[in-house]
mmCIF file of C-alpha atoms in Angstrom:
data_model
loop_
_atom_site.group_PDB
_atom_site.id
_atom_site.type_symbol
_atom_site.label_atom_id
_atom_site.label_comp_id
_atom_site.label_asym_id
_atom_site.label_seq_id
_atom_site.Cartn_x
_atom_site.Cartn_y
_atom_site.Cartn_z
ATOM 1 C CA MET A 1 140.297 -116.267 -6.556
ATOM 2 C CA ASP A 2 141.869 -116.715 -10.202
ATOM 3 C CA TYR A 3 143.049 -114.236 -12.519
ATOM 4 C CA ARG A 4 139.679 -114.092 -14.115
ATOM 5 C CA GLU A 5 137.915 -113.603 -10.785
ATOM 6 C CA ALA A 6 139.670 -111.037 -9.735
ATOM 7 C CA LEU A 7 139.024 -108.982 -12.915
ATOM 8 C CA GLN A 8 135.519 -109.642 -12.685
ATOM 9 C CA TYR A 9 135.429 -108.714 -9.198
ATOM 10 C CA ILE A 10 137.489 -105.608 -9.807
ATOM 11 C CA ASP A 11 134.975 -104.718 -12.692
ATOM 12 C CA GLY A 12 132.066 -105.370 -10.642
ATOM 13 C CA VAL A 13 132.446 -102.361 -8.249
ATOM 14 C CA SER A 14 132.594 -100.306 -11.229
ATOM 15 C CA TRP A 15 129.335 -99.186 -10.632
ATOM 16 C CA LEU A 16 130.700 -97.075 -8.181
ATOM 17 C CA GLY A 17 132.117 -94.592 -10.394
ATOM 18 C CA SER A 18 134.771 -91.993 -9.857
ATOM 19 C CA ARG A 19 134.008 -90.607 -6.424
ATOM 20 C CA PRO A 20 136.837 -88.242 -5.235
ATOM 21 C CA GLY A 21 137.870 -88.366 -1.779
ATOM 22 C CA LEU A 22 140.510 -89.940 0.132
ATOM 23 C CA GLU A 23 138.946 -91.186 3.362
ATOM 24 C CA ARG A 24 137.864 -94.867 1.783
ATOM 25 C CA VAL A 25 141.409 -95.476 0.103
ATOM 26 C CA ALA A 26 143.205 -94.118 3.203
ATOM 27 C CA ALA A 27 141.206 -96.598 5.418
ATOM 28 C CA LEU A 28 141.559 -99.701 3.044
ATOM 29 C CA LEU A 29 145.416 -99.296 3.225
ATOM 30 C CA HIS A 30 145.668 -98.426 6.770
ATOM 31 C CA ARG A 31 144.051 -102.022 6.856
ATOM 32 C CA LEU A 32 146.984 -103.113 5.139
ATOM 33 C CA GLY A 33 149.668 -101.919 7.020
ATOM 34 C CA ASP A 34 149.853 -98.564 4.941
ATOM 35 C CA PRO A 35 152.306 -99.668 2.437
ATOM 36 C CA GLN A 36 152.198 -96.069 0.684
ATOM 37 C CA GLU A 37 154.436 -94.944 3.778
ATOM 38 C CA LYS A 38 157.344 -97.209 3.605
ATOM 39 C CA LEU A 39 157.390 -96.100 -0.178
ATOM 40 C CA ARG A 40 158.905 -93.005 -2.119
ATOM 41 C CA PHE A 41 157.181 -91.442 -5.074
ATOM 42 C CA VAL A 42 157.456 -89.635 -7.878
ATOM 43 C CA HIS A 43 153.906 -88.144 -8.096
ATOM 44 C CA ILE A 44 152.450 -86.651 -11.720
ATOM 45 C CA ALA A 45 149.754 -84.688 -12.438
ATOM 46 C CA GLY A 46 148.553 -82.853 -15.457
ATOM 47 C CA THR A 47 145.585 -82.464 -17.863
ATOM 48 C CA ASN A 48 148.077 -84.149 -21.000
ATOM 49 C CA GLY A 49 151.743 -85.470 -20.989
ATOM 50 C CA LYS A 50 151.515 -86.872 -17.696
ATOM 51 C CA GLY A 51 151.593 -90.753 -18.770
ATOM 52 C CA SER A 52 154.595 -89.470 -21.402
ATOM 53 C CA CYS A 53 156.401 -87.854 -18.498
ATOM 54 C CA ALA A 54 156.042 -90.878 -16.279
ATOM 55 C CA ALA A 55 157.344 -93.349 -18.651
ATOM 56 C CA MET A 56 160.361 -91.140 -19.163
ATOM 57 C CA THR A 57 160.832 -90.483 -15.336
ATOM 58 C CA ALA A 58 160.652 -94.523 -15.112
ATOM 59 C CA SER A 59 162.775 -95.336 -18.032
ATOM 60 C CA VAL A 60 165.527 -92.844 -16.296
ATOM 61 C CA LEU A 61 165.431 -94.107 -12.838
ATOM 62 C CA ARG A 62 165.560 -98.062 -14.294
ATOM 63 C CA ALA A 63 168.518 -96.779 -16.411
ATOM 64 C CA ALA A 64 170.099 -95.460 -13.345
ATOM 65 C CA GLY A 65 169.831 -98.761 -11.377
ATOM 66 C CA TYR A 66 166.797 -98.435 -9.366
ATOM 67 C CA ARG A 67 164.004 -100.893 -8.903
ATOM 68 C CA THR A 68 161.415 -98.945 -10.378
ATOM 69 C CA GLY A 69 157.639 -99.179 -10.044
ATOM 70 C CA LEU A 70 155.387 -97.198 -12.593
ATOM 71 C CA PHE A 71 151.708 -97.132 -12.009
ATOM 72 C CA THR A 72 149.571 -95.350 -14.671
ATOM 73 C CA SER A 73 146.000 -95.464 -16.648
ATOM 74 C CA PRO A 74 143.846 -96.414 -18.323
ATOM 75 C CA TYR A 75 145.586 -99.676 -20.088
ATOM 76 C CA LEU A 76 145.625 -100.527 -23.772
ATOM 77 C CA PHE A 77 145.365 -103.866 -24.171
ATOM 78 C CA ARG A 78 145.618 -105.922 -21.050
ATOM 79 C CA PHE A 79 144.696 -104.906 -17.283
ATOM 80 C CA ASN A 80 148.160 -105.863 -16.155
ATOM 81 C CA GLU A 81 149.931 -102.672 -17.704
ATOM 82 C CA ARG A 82 148.404 -100.226 -15.178
ATOM 83 C CA MET A 83 151.190 -101.441 -12.721
ATOM 84 C CA GLN A 84 154.575 -102.575 -13.771
ATOM 85 C CA ILE A 85 158.219 -102.902 -11.957
ATOM 86 C CA ASN A 86 161.090 -102.445 -14.527
ATOM 87 C CA GLY A 87 159.102 -102.302 -17.604
ATOM 88 C CA GLU A 88 157.190 -105.717 -16.733
ATOM 89 C CA PRO A 89 153.451 -105.878 -16.153
ATOM 90 C CA ILE A 90 152.176 -107.430 -12.708
ATOM 91 C CA GLY A 91 151.809 -111.015 -13.447
ATOM 92 C CA ASP A 92 148.121 -112.374 -13.494
ATOM 93 C CA GLU A 93 148.808 -115.179 -10.467
ATOM 94 C CA GLU A 94 150.306 -111.790 -8.328
ATOM 95 C CA LEU A 95 147.264 -109.594 -9.136
ATOM 96 C CA ALA A 96 144.573 -112.590 -8.526
ATOM 97 C CA ALA A 97 146.822 -113.208 -5.167
ATOM 98 C CA LEU A 98 146.688 -109.490 -4.150
ATOM 99 C CA VAL A 99 142.816 -108.983 -4.979
ATOM 100 C CA THR A 100 141.962 -112.264 -2.627
ATOM 101 C CA GLN A 101 143.515 -110.352 0.043
ATOM 102 C CA ILE A 102 142.030 -107.112 -0.293
ATOM 103 C CA ARG A 103 138.662 -108.387 -1.186
ATOM 104 C CA PRO A 104 137.697 -109.356 1.972
ATOM 105 C CA ILE A 105 138.958 -106.155 3.767
ATOM 106 C CA ALA A 106 136.899 -103.938 1.350
ATOM 107 C CA ASP A 107 133.954 -105.776 1.611
ATOM 108 C CA ALA A 108 133.876 -105.486 5.025
ATOM 109 C CA MET A 109 133.967 -101.291 4.882
ATOM 110 C CA GLU A 110 130.928 -99.474 5.189
ATOM 111 C CA ASP A 111 132.072 -96.932 2.194
ATOM 112 C CA HIS A 112 133.001 -99.385 -0.333
ATOM 113 C CA PRO A 113 136.207 -98.619 -2.164
ATOM 114 C CA THR A 114 135.795 -97.768 -6.021
ATOM 115 C CA GLU A 115 137.662 -99.906 -8.975
ATOM 116 C CA PHE A 116 140.496 -97.147 -9.166
ATOM 117 C CA GLU A 117 140.887 -97.125 -5.301
ATOM 118 C CA LEU A 118 141.095 -101.019 -5.331
ATOM 119 C CA MET A 119 143.850 -100.946 -7.845
ATOM 120 C CA THR A 120 145.943 -98.151 -6.278
ATOM 121 C CA ALA A 121 145.736 -100.181 -2.952
ATOM 122 C CA VAL A 122 146.849 -103.671 -5.101
ATOM 123 C CA ALA A 123 149.447 -101.595 -6.942
ATOM 124 C CA LEU A 124 151.188 -100.404 -3.626
ATOM 125 C CA LEU A 125 150.922 -103.432 -1.587
ATOM 126 C CA TRP A 126 152.476 -105.051 -4.938
ATOM 127 C CA TYR A 127 155.580 -102.145 -5.104
ATOM 128 C CA LEU A 128 156.520 -102.494 -1.432
ATOM 129 C CA ARG A 129 156.192 -106.590 -1.594
ATOM 130 C CA GLU A 130 158.512 -106.598 -4.407
ATOM 131 C CA ARG A 131 161.112 -103.883 -3.008
ATOM 132 C CA CYS A 132 160.832 -100.883 -5.292
ATOM 133 C CA GLU A 133 163.381 -98.283 -4.580
ATOM 134 C CA ILE A 134 160.805 -95.724 -5.489
ATOM 135 C CA VAL A 135 157.661 -95.524 -7.764
ATOM 136 C CA VAL A 136 156.127 -93.290 -10.377
ATOM 137 C CA LEU A 137 152.639 -92.603 -9.559
ATOM 138 C CA GLU A 138 150.093 -90.999 -12.458
ATOM 139 C CA VAL A 139 147.221 -89.453 -10.925
ATOM 140 C CA GLY A 140 144.258 -90.811 -12.303
ATOM 141 C CA LEU A 141 141.876 -88.216 -12.052
ATOM 142 C CA GLY A 142 142.491 -83.939 -11.378
ATOM 143 C CA GLY A 143 145.125 -84.568 -7.984
ATOM 144 C CA ARG A 144 143.900 -83.122 -4.806
ATOM 145 C CA LEU A 145 141.156 -85.850 -4.246
ATOM 146 C CA ASP A 146 142.619 -88.580 -6.373
ATOM 147 C CA ALA A 147 143.327 -91.928 -4.789
ATOM 148 C CA THR A 148 146.697 -91.651 -5.441
ATOM 149 C CA ASN A 149 147.068 -88.462 -3.287
ATOM 150 C CA VAL A 150 147.020 -90.413 -0.393
ATOM 151 C CA ILE A 151 150.665 -90.647 0.029
ATOM 152 C CA GLY A 152 152.541 -88.229 1.711
ATOM 153 C CA ALA A 153 155.591 -86.001 0.398
ATOM 154 C CA PRO A 154 156.883 -87.497 -2.629
ATOM 155 C CA GLU A 155 160.540 -86.954 -3.741
ATOM 156 C CA ALA A 156 159.153 -84.903 -6.491
ATOM 157 C CA ALA A 157 155.782 -83.570 -7.370
ATOM 158 C CA VAL A 158 155.335 -82.489 -11.414
ATOM 159 C CA ILE A 159 152.448 -81.240 -12.860
ATOM 160 C CA MET A 160 152.157 -81.291 -16.799
ATOM 161 C CA ASN A 161 150.555 -79.393 -19.198
ATOM 162 C CA ILE A 162 146.816 -78.236 -17.508
ATOM 163 C CA GLY A 163 143.769 -78.089 -19.701
ATOM 164 C CA LEU A 164 139.849 -77.803 -19.598
ATOM 165 C CA ASP A 165 139.120 -81.768 -19.246
ATOM 166 C CA HIS A 166 136.981 -84.097 -16.695
ATOM 167 C CA THR A 167 135.074 -80.163 -16.236
ATOM 168 C CA ALA A 168 132.162 -81.349 -14.492
ATOM 169 C CA VAL A 169 134.554 -82.841 -11.590
ATOM 170 C CA LEU A 170 137.130 -80.461 -11.572
ATOM 171 C CA GLY A 171 136.088 -77.287 -12.518
ATOM 172 C CA ASP A 172 135.250 -75.000 -15.733
ATOM 173 C CA THR A 173 137.841 -72.905 -15.577
ATOM 174 C CA VAL A 174 141.651 -73.544 -15.995
ATOM 175 C CA GLU A 175 142.320 -71.669 -12.443
ATOM 176 C CA GLN A 176 140.247 -74.115 -11.071
ATOM 177 C CA ILE A 177 141.396 -77.278 -12.587
ATOM 178 C CA ALA A 178 145.117 -76.188 -11.880
ATOM 179 C CA ALA A 179 144.477 -75.917 -8.301
ATOM 180 C CA GLU A 180 142.973 -79.169 -8.177
ATOM 181 C CA LYS A 181 146.347 -80.320 -9.832
ATOM 182 C CA ALA A 182 148.150 -78.360 -7.275
ATOM 183 C CA GLY A 183 146.938 -80.558 -4.519
ATOM 184 C CA ILE A 184 149.617 -83.026 -5.154
ATOM 185 C CA VAL A 185 151.935 -80.472 -3.759
ATOM 186 C CA LYS A 186 152.713 -81.126 0.041
ATOM 187 C CA PRO A 187 154.787 -79.164 2.772
ATOM 188 C CA GLY A 188 158.425 -79.726 2.186
ATOM 189 C CA CYS A 189 158.316 -81.065 -1.542
ATOM 190 C CA ALA A 190 159.876 -79.981 -4.489
ATOM 191 C CA VAL A 191 157.918 -79.769 -7.427
ATOM 192 C CA ALA A 192 158.334 -79.638 -11.215
ATOM 193 C CA LEU A 193 156.564 -77.444 -13.874
ATOM 194 C CA TYR A 194 155.400 -78.297 -17.389
ATOM 195 C CA PRO A 195 155.244 -74.079 -18.539
ATOM 196 C CA GLN A 196 151.506 -73.191 -18.139
ATOM 197 C CA THR A 197 149.713 -70.265 -19.148
ATOM 198 C CA PRO A 198 149.968 -67.185 -16.741
ATOM 199 C CA GLU A 199 146.723 -67.970 -14.991
ATOM 200 C CA ALA A 200 147.634 -71.303 -14.042
ATOM 201 C CA GLU A 201 151.031 -71.235 -13.345
ATOM 202 C CA ALA A 202 150.003 -68.253 -10.518
ATOM 203 C CA VAL A 203 148.219 -70.992 -8.735
ATOM 204 C CA VAL A 204 150.766 -73.349 -8.619
ATOM 205 C CA ARG A 205 153.260 -70.647 -7.551
ATOM 206 C CA GLU A 206 150.417 -70.022 -4.747
ATOM 207 C CA ARG A 207 150.205 -73.843 -3.522
ATOM 208 C CA CYS A 208 154.022 -73.724 -3.621
ATOM 209 C CA GLU A 209 154.427 -70.937 -1.765
ATOM 210 C CA ALA A 210 151.639 -71.794 0.994
ATOM 211 C CA VAL A 211 153.139 -75.007 1.999
ATOM 212 C CA GLY A 212 156.941 -74.016 1.553
ATOM 213 C CA ALA A 213 157.426 -76.262 -1.520
ATOM 214 C CA SER A 214 159.856 -75.265 -3.996
ATOM 215 C CA LEU A 215 159.528 -75.127 -7.595
ATOM 216 C CA ARG A 216 161.192 -75.460 -10.998
ATOM 217 C CA VAL A 217 159.535 -74.753 -14.028
ATOM 218 C CA ALA A 218 161.094 -76.035 -17.695
ATOM 219 C CA ASP A 219 162.711 -73.399 -19.485
ATOM 220 C CA LEU A 220 161.445 -73.451 -23.163
ATOM 221 C CA THR A 221 164.128 -70.990 -23.989
ATOM 222 C CA GLN A 222 166.719 -73.586 -23.026
ATOM 223 C CA LEU A 223 165.228 -76.261 -25.440
ATOM 224 C CA GLN A 224 166.631 -76.858 -28.904
ATOM 225 C CA GLY A 225 165.819 -79.381 -31.333
ATOM 226 C CA GLU A 226 168.480 -80.744 -33.316
ATOM 227 C CA PHE A 227 167.016 -83.700 -35.258
ATOM 228 C CA ASP A 228 163.703 -84.780 -36.290
ATOM 229 C CA SER A 229 162.366 -88.085 -38.044
ATOM 230 C CA LEU A 230 160.028 -90.634 -37.940
ATOM 231 C CA GLU A 231 162.647 -93.090 -36.090
ATOM 232 C CA GLY A 232 162.917 -89.963 -33.194
ATOM 233 C CA GLN A 233 164.403 -86.539 -32.240
ATOM 234 C CA VAL A 234 167.860 -85.432 -30.829
ATOM 235 C CA PHE A 235 167.361 -82.089 -28.744
ATOM 236 C CA ARG A 236 169.706 -79.890 -26.726
ATOM 237 C CA TYR A 237 168.054 -79.093 -22.820
ATOM 238 C CA ARG A 238 170.538 -76.617 -20.863
ATOM 239 C CA GLY A 239 173.395 -77.323 -23.013
ATOM 240 C CA ALA A 240 173.255 -81.073 -23.200
ATOM 241 C CA SER A 241 172.279 -83.417 -25.623
ATOM 242 C CA TYR A 242 169.681 -85.998 -25.445
ATOM 243 C CA ALA A 243 167.411 -88.481 -28.077
ATOM 244 C CA ILE A 244 164.048 -89.618 -27.781
ATOM 245 C CA PRO A 245 162.178 -92.357 -29.840
ATOM 246 C CA LEU A 246 158.792 -90.168 -29.074
ATOM 247 C CA LEU A 247 157.129 -88.178 -31.724
ATOM 248 C CA GLY A 248 156.028 -84.643 -31.713
ATOM 249 C CA GLU A 249 157.317 -81.264 -30.879
ATOM 250 C CA HIS A 250 155.465 -81.836 -27.425
ATOM 251 C CA GLN A 251 157.734 -84.810 -26.400
ATOM 252 C CA LEU A 252 160.368 -82.704 -26.396
ATOM 253 C CA ARG A 253 158.668 -80.237 -23.935
ATOM 254 C CA ASN A 254 157.403 -83.294 -21.588
ATOM 255 C CA ALA A 255 161.275 -84.590 -22.001
ATOM 256 C CA ALA A 256 162.503 -80.902 -20.689
ATOM 257 C CA VAL A 257 160.050 -81.437 -17.606
ATOM 258 C CA VAL A 258 161.368 -84.695 -16.737
ATOM 259 C CA LEU A 259 165.140 -83.461 -16.976
ATOM 260 C CA GLU A 260 163.942 -80.763 -14.324
ATOM 261 C CA VAL A 261 162.921 -83.931 -12.531
ATOM 262 C CA ALA A 262 166.097 -85.479 -12.434
ATOM 263 C CA GLU A 263 167.878 -82.477 -11.244
ATOM 264 C CA ILE A 264 164.987 -82.282 -8.111
ATOM 265 C CA LEU A 265 166.042 -86.175 -7.664
ATOM 266 C CA ARG A 266 169.918 -85.316 -7.577
ATOM 267 C CA GLU A 267 169.268 -82.363 -5.073
ATOM 268 C CA LYS A 268 167.498 -85.382 -2.963
ATOM 269 C CA GLY A 269 170.360 -87.588 -3.043
ATOM 270 C CA TRP A 270 169.382 -90.064 -5.783
ATOM 271 C CA LYS A 271 172.336 -90.587 -8.326
ATOM 272 C CA LEU A 272 171.170 -90.274 -11.760
ATOM 273 C CA PRO A 273 174.503 -89.731 -13.877
ATOM 274 C CA HIS A 274 174.079 -87.952 -16.974
ATOM 275 C CA GLU A 275 174.515 -91.414 -18.734
ATOM 276 C CA ALA A 276 171.800 -92.970 -17.238
ATOM 277 C CA VAL A 277 169.423 -90.086 -18.051
ATOM 278 C CA GLU A 278 170.586 -90.190 -21.279
ATOM 279 C CA HIS A 279 169.915 -93.615 -22.055
ATOM 280 C CA GLY A 280 166.733 -93.708 -20.114
ATOM 281 C CA LEU A 281 165.163 -91.086 -22.572
ATOM 282 C CA TYR A 282 166.857 -92.955 -25.185
ATOM 283 C CA ALA A 283 165.298 -96.057 -24.288
ATOM 284 C CA VAL A 284 161.564 -95.125 -23.280
ATOM 285 C CA SER A 285 158.645 -97.050 -24.726
ATOM 286 C CA TRP A 286 155.112 -95.459 -24.192
ATOM 287 C CA PRO A 287 152.976 -96.829 -26.908
ATOM 288 C CA ALA A 288 149.948 -95.260 -28.672
ATOM 289 C CA ARG A 289 151.254 -91.721 -28.653
ATOM 290 C CA PHE A 290 151.658 -90.528 -31.847
ATOM 291 C CA GLU A 291 153.232 -94.165 -32.563
ATOM 292 C CA LEU A 292 153.938 -95.261 -35.835
ATOM 293 C CA LEU A 293 152.734 -98.683 -36.305
ATOM 294 C CA ARG A 294 153.652 -99.137 -39.815
ATOM 295 C CA ALA A 295 156.219 -97.089 -41.741
ATOM 296 C CA GLU A 296 155.311 -97.352 -45.447
ATOM 297 C CA PRO A 297 152.715 -96.744 -46.216
ATOM 298 C CA PRO A 298 152.357 -95.201 -42.678
ATOM 299 C CA PHE A 299 149.977 -95.763 -39.912
ATOM 300 C CA VAL A 300 149.630 -93.816 -36.489
ATOM 301 C CA VAL A 301 147.888 -94.094 -33.527
ATOM 302 C CA ASP A 302 147.516 -91.630 -31.171
ATOM 303 C CA GLY A 303 145.256 -91.836 -27.774
ATOM 304 C CA GLY A 304 144.444 -88.021 -27.765
ATOM 305 C CA HIS A 305 141.036 -87.084 -26.453
ATOM 306 C CA ASN A 306 140.792 -83.684 -25.821
ATOM 307 C CA PRO A 307 141.327 -80.264 -27.595
ATOM 308 C CA GLN A 308 144.850 -80.077 -26.186
ATOM 309 C CA CYS A 309 145.931 -83.469 -27.522
ATOM 310 C CA ALA A 310 144.146 -82.707 -30.760
ATOM 311 C CA MET A 311 146.538 -79.695 -31.238
ATOM 312 C CA THR A 312 149.711 -82.029 -31.125
ATOM 313 C CA VAL A 313 148.035 -84.621 -33.181
ATOM 314 C CA ALA A 314 147.194 -82.135 -35.803
ATOM 315 C CA GLU A 315 150.620 -80.313 -35.497
ATOM 316 C CA SER A 316 152.524 -83.536 -35.547
ATOM 317 C CA LEU A 317 150.489 -84.738 -38.881
ATOM 318 C CA LEU A 318 151.157 -81.675 -40.687
ATOM 319 C CA ARG A 319 154.739 -81.924 -39.713
ATOM 320 C CA TYR A 320 155.848 -85.081 -40.433
ATOM 321 C CA PHE A 321 153.296 -85.629 -43.805
ATOM 322 C CA PRO A 322 152.769 -82.220 -44.895
ATOM 323 C CA ASP A 323 152.266 -83.291 -48.668
ATOM 324 C CA ARG A 324 150.457 -86.529 -47.857
ATOM 325 C CA ARG A 325 146.733 -87.415 -47.987
ATOM 326 C CA ARG A 326 145.863 -87.574 -44.484
ATOM 327 C CA VAL A 327 143.100 -89.948 -43.677
ATOM 328 C CA LEU A 328 141.719 -90.287 -39.803
ATOM 329 C CA LEU A 329 140.137 -93.168 -38.229
ATOM 330 C CA VAL A 330 137.859 -91.716 -35.121
ATOM 331 C CA GLY A 331 136.179 -92.780 -32.272
ATOM 332 C CA VAL A 332 135.500 -90.834 -29.353
ATOM 333 C CA LEU A 333 133.718 -91.152 -25.817
ATOM 334 C CA ALA A 334 130.502 -89.349 -25.603
ATOM 335 C CA ASP A 335 131.411 -87.461 -22.473
ATOM 336 C CA LYS A 336 134.518 -85.797 -24.264
ATOM 337 C CA ASP A 337 134.609 -82.473 -25.906
ATOM 338 C CA TYR A 338 134.548 -84.319 -29.052
ATOM 339 C CA GLU A 339 133.359 -80.932 -30.882
ATOM 340 C CA GLY A 340 136.602 -79.431 -29.765
ATOM 341 C CA LEU A 341 138.648 -82.130 -30.503
ATOM 342 C CA PHE A 342 137.607 -81.953 -34.574
ATOM 343 C CA ASP A 343 137.395 -78.375 -34.386
ATOM 344 C CA ILE A 344 141.264 -78.553 -34.121
ATOM 345 C CA LEU A 345 141.579 -82.025 -35.938
ATOM 346 C CA ASP A 346 140.287 -81.137 -39.049
ATOM 347 C CA VAL A 347 142.655 -78.795 -40.459
ATOM 348 C CA ALA A 348 144.945 -81.797 -40.720
ATOM 349 C CA ALA A 349 142.075 -84.473 -42.148
ATOM 350 C CA ASP A 350 141.133 -85.036 -45.747
ATOM 351 C CA ALA A 351 138.685 -88.156 -44.813
ATOM 352 C CA TYR A 352 136.880 -89.947 -41.789
ATOM 353 C CA PHE A 353 136.220 -93.057 -40.671
ATOM 354 C CA CYS A 354 134.415 -93.859 -37.926
ATOM 355 C CA VAL A 355 134.474 -96.495 -35.280
ATOM 356 C CA THR A 356 132.483 -97.242 -31.782
ATOM 357 C CA PRO A 357 135.475 -97.488 -28.985
ATOM 358 C CA ALA A 358 135.313 -100.137 -26.834
ATOM 359 C CA SER A 359 133.668 -98.254 -23.858
ATOM 360 C CA ALA A 360 130.323 -98.268 -22.241
ATOM 361 C CA ARG A 361 130.718 -94.877 -22.326
ATOM 362 C CA ALA A 362 131.450 -94.519 -26.348
ATOM 363 C CA LEU A 363 129.500 -92.362 -29.167
ATOM 364 C CA PRO A 364 128.244 -94.926 -31.257
ATOM 365 C CA ALA A 365 129.960 -94.568 -34.815
ATOM 366 C CA ASP A 366 126.947 -93.461 -37.097
ATOM 367 C CA ARG A 367 126.568 -90.285 -34.238
ATOM 368 C CA LEU A 368 130.144 -89.316 -34.419
ATOM 369 C CA ALA A 369 129.748 -89.540 -38.547
ATOM 370 C CA ALA A 370 126.491 -87.467 -38.238
ATOM 371 C CA PHE A 371 128.550 -84.787 -36.323
ATOM 372 C CA LEU A 372 131.730 -85.069 -38.737
ATOM 373 C CA SER A 373 129.680 -84.448 -41.670
ATOM 374 C CA ARG A 374 129.535 -80.692 -40.632
ATOM 375 C CA TYR A 375 133.392 -80.156 -41.703
ATOM 376 C CA GLY A 376 132.667 -81.690 -45.398
ATOM 377 C CA LYS A 377 134.875 -84.372 -45.905
ATOM 378 C CA PRO A 378 134.049 -87.470 -46.774
ATOM 379 C CA VAL A 379 132.633 -89.403 -43.903
ATOM 380 C CA THR A 380 132.519 -93.610 -43.494
ATOM 381 C CA VAL A 381 130.812 -95.437 -40.812
ATOM 382 C CA CYS A 382 132.536 -98.906 -40.270
ATOM 383 C CA PRO A 383 131.461 -101.739 -38.168
ATOM 384 C CA ASP A 384 134.325 -102.613 -36.044
ATOM 385 C CA ILE A 385 138.081 -101.504 -35.434
ATOM 386 C CA PRO A 386 139.317 -104.097 -37.703
ATOM 387 C CA ALA A 387 137.011 -103.048 -40.576
ATOM 388 C CA GLY A 388 137.878 -99.266 -39.835
ATOM 389 C CA VAL A 389 142.053 -99.602 -40.134
ATOM 390 C CA GLU A 390 141.504 -101.591 -43.129
ATOM 391 C CA ALA A 391 139.224 -99.014 -44.727
ATOM 392 C CA ALA A 392 141.141 -96.053 -43.517
ATOM 393 C CA SER A 393 144.491 -97.565 -44.771
ATOM 394 C CA ALA A 394 142.902 -98.570 -48.060
ATOM 395 C CA ALA A 395 141.715 -94.956 -48.433
ATOM 396 C CA ALA A 396 144.778 -93.277 -47.653
ATOM 397 C CA GLY A 397 146.557 -95.214 -50.293
ATOM 398 C CA GLU A 398 150.644 -96.163 -50.715
ATOM 399 C CA ASP A 399 150.945 -92.033 -50.818
ATOM 400 C CA GLY A 400 149.023 -91.240 -48.025
ATOM 401 C CA VAL A 401 148.729 -91.541 -44.121
ATOM 402 C CA ALA A 402 146.170 -93.185 -41.858
ATOM 403 C CA CYS A 403 145.911 -92.018 -38.251
ATOM 404 C CA ALA A 404 143.555 -93.279 -35.492
ATOM 405 C CA VAL A 405 142.729 -90.588 -32.974
ATOM 406 C CA GLY A 406 139.884 -89.340 -30.669
ATOM 407 C CA SER A 407 140.070 -92.248 -27.512
ATOM 408 C CA LEU A 408 142.524 -94.437 -25.682
ATOM 409 C CA TYR A 409 139.677 -96.878 -25.570
ATOM 410 C CA MET A 410 139.963 -98.045 -28.959
ATOM 411 C CA ALA A 411 144.213 -97.512 -29.518
ATOM 412 C CA GLY A 412 144.820 -101.364 -28.136
ATOM 413 C CA ALA A 413 142.604 -102.716 -30.722
ATOM 414 C CA VAL A 414 144.330 -100.411 -33.432
ATOM 415 C CA ARG A 415 147.497 -101.550 -32.104
ATOM 416 C CA ALA A 416 146.362 -105.611 -32.096
ATOM 417 C CA CYS A 417 145.763 -105.344 -35.754
ATOM 418 C CA PHE A 418 149.174 -104.965 -36.677
ATOM 419 C CA GLY A 419 150.171 -107.508 -34.230
ATOM 420 C CA LEU A 420 151.504 -105.354 -31.202
ATOM 421 C CA TYR A 421 149.982 -106.317 -27.846
#
């Protein structure tokens, strides 16, 4: 099986969709020798910020000299991005070989694994073979029944900002969703928590107490921004100074959680000197999260797709471009809360350009345009993403800013228009 055939096989089971439960992935991994039992993990759940937290944590561990795996989803441009070691995605031949090995085992199972379960197994097997010392593992959906939760107690369990998303699967209250996220907390592990609403935090605390897990909550009273520009931010946390290239005040809060994770790992015996943590944060790369693709005239891309993301995008647009005309290039998935998304984004929008993301779940651009007409701003439908980038840039002009937002499924195509892959 070559790389193309491997991807075709993986895509060929996408019809199974998302089917919460650990039985299939546990059975598959057992047939592969239970690689997850021989690895150590930082396990990260949350509605928003878990990808940024994962990228920062992995960067810190690499800077400290550890061979570090990183598992995230979705990808921006190439499927291989979902699994990395020391910042390098899995190679085409390696991916094909692993899928070739796993396919007959998966196909022989009466209850066939889903696409995400297959890729979780591929990644864990790869990390073990490549002798990763630690793996930063991002939850795909929820936590309690997510395929990544097949692991035992991690070195650190991390719960980022919790909000309403995937309500059809996880529940329609913050408390229900918090309970699903807190399902990654296992007996005896240590937990780092992004500051939550009182209701969500109470759920996490109850879970920690029930299983005997220690809890560290990032203390935002100890977080002070010192410098902020389109080139990055400098901040202090618990008296020490750090810098990150990621933009937006929310990234400072995410970084505070990462610093709590570092403390947990130190307590577990991992050697993370201050200089390594400082360098890891400074060196982190996490594309399509309020990423400046072009400085002048500015063009920004953000993969935000829910109301919580929309709040950070709107805040950042008003923060960094307060006096500029703001043109939004938008595309969404039909099953997302796009009404809630644009009720928040509209405060920072002067005009909209609509495109259709590359997903079977995408809302057609003309239907999105019809919806956006309610806000009374100019709305234009574009035939494809490159045309949308060109049109939004022209509408923003030399004195404005264009921002692509609404779905990670279009962020890769937008970045490609600027030669970024």
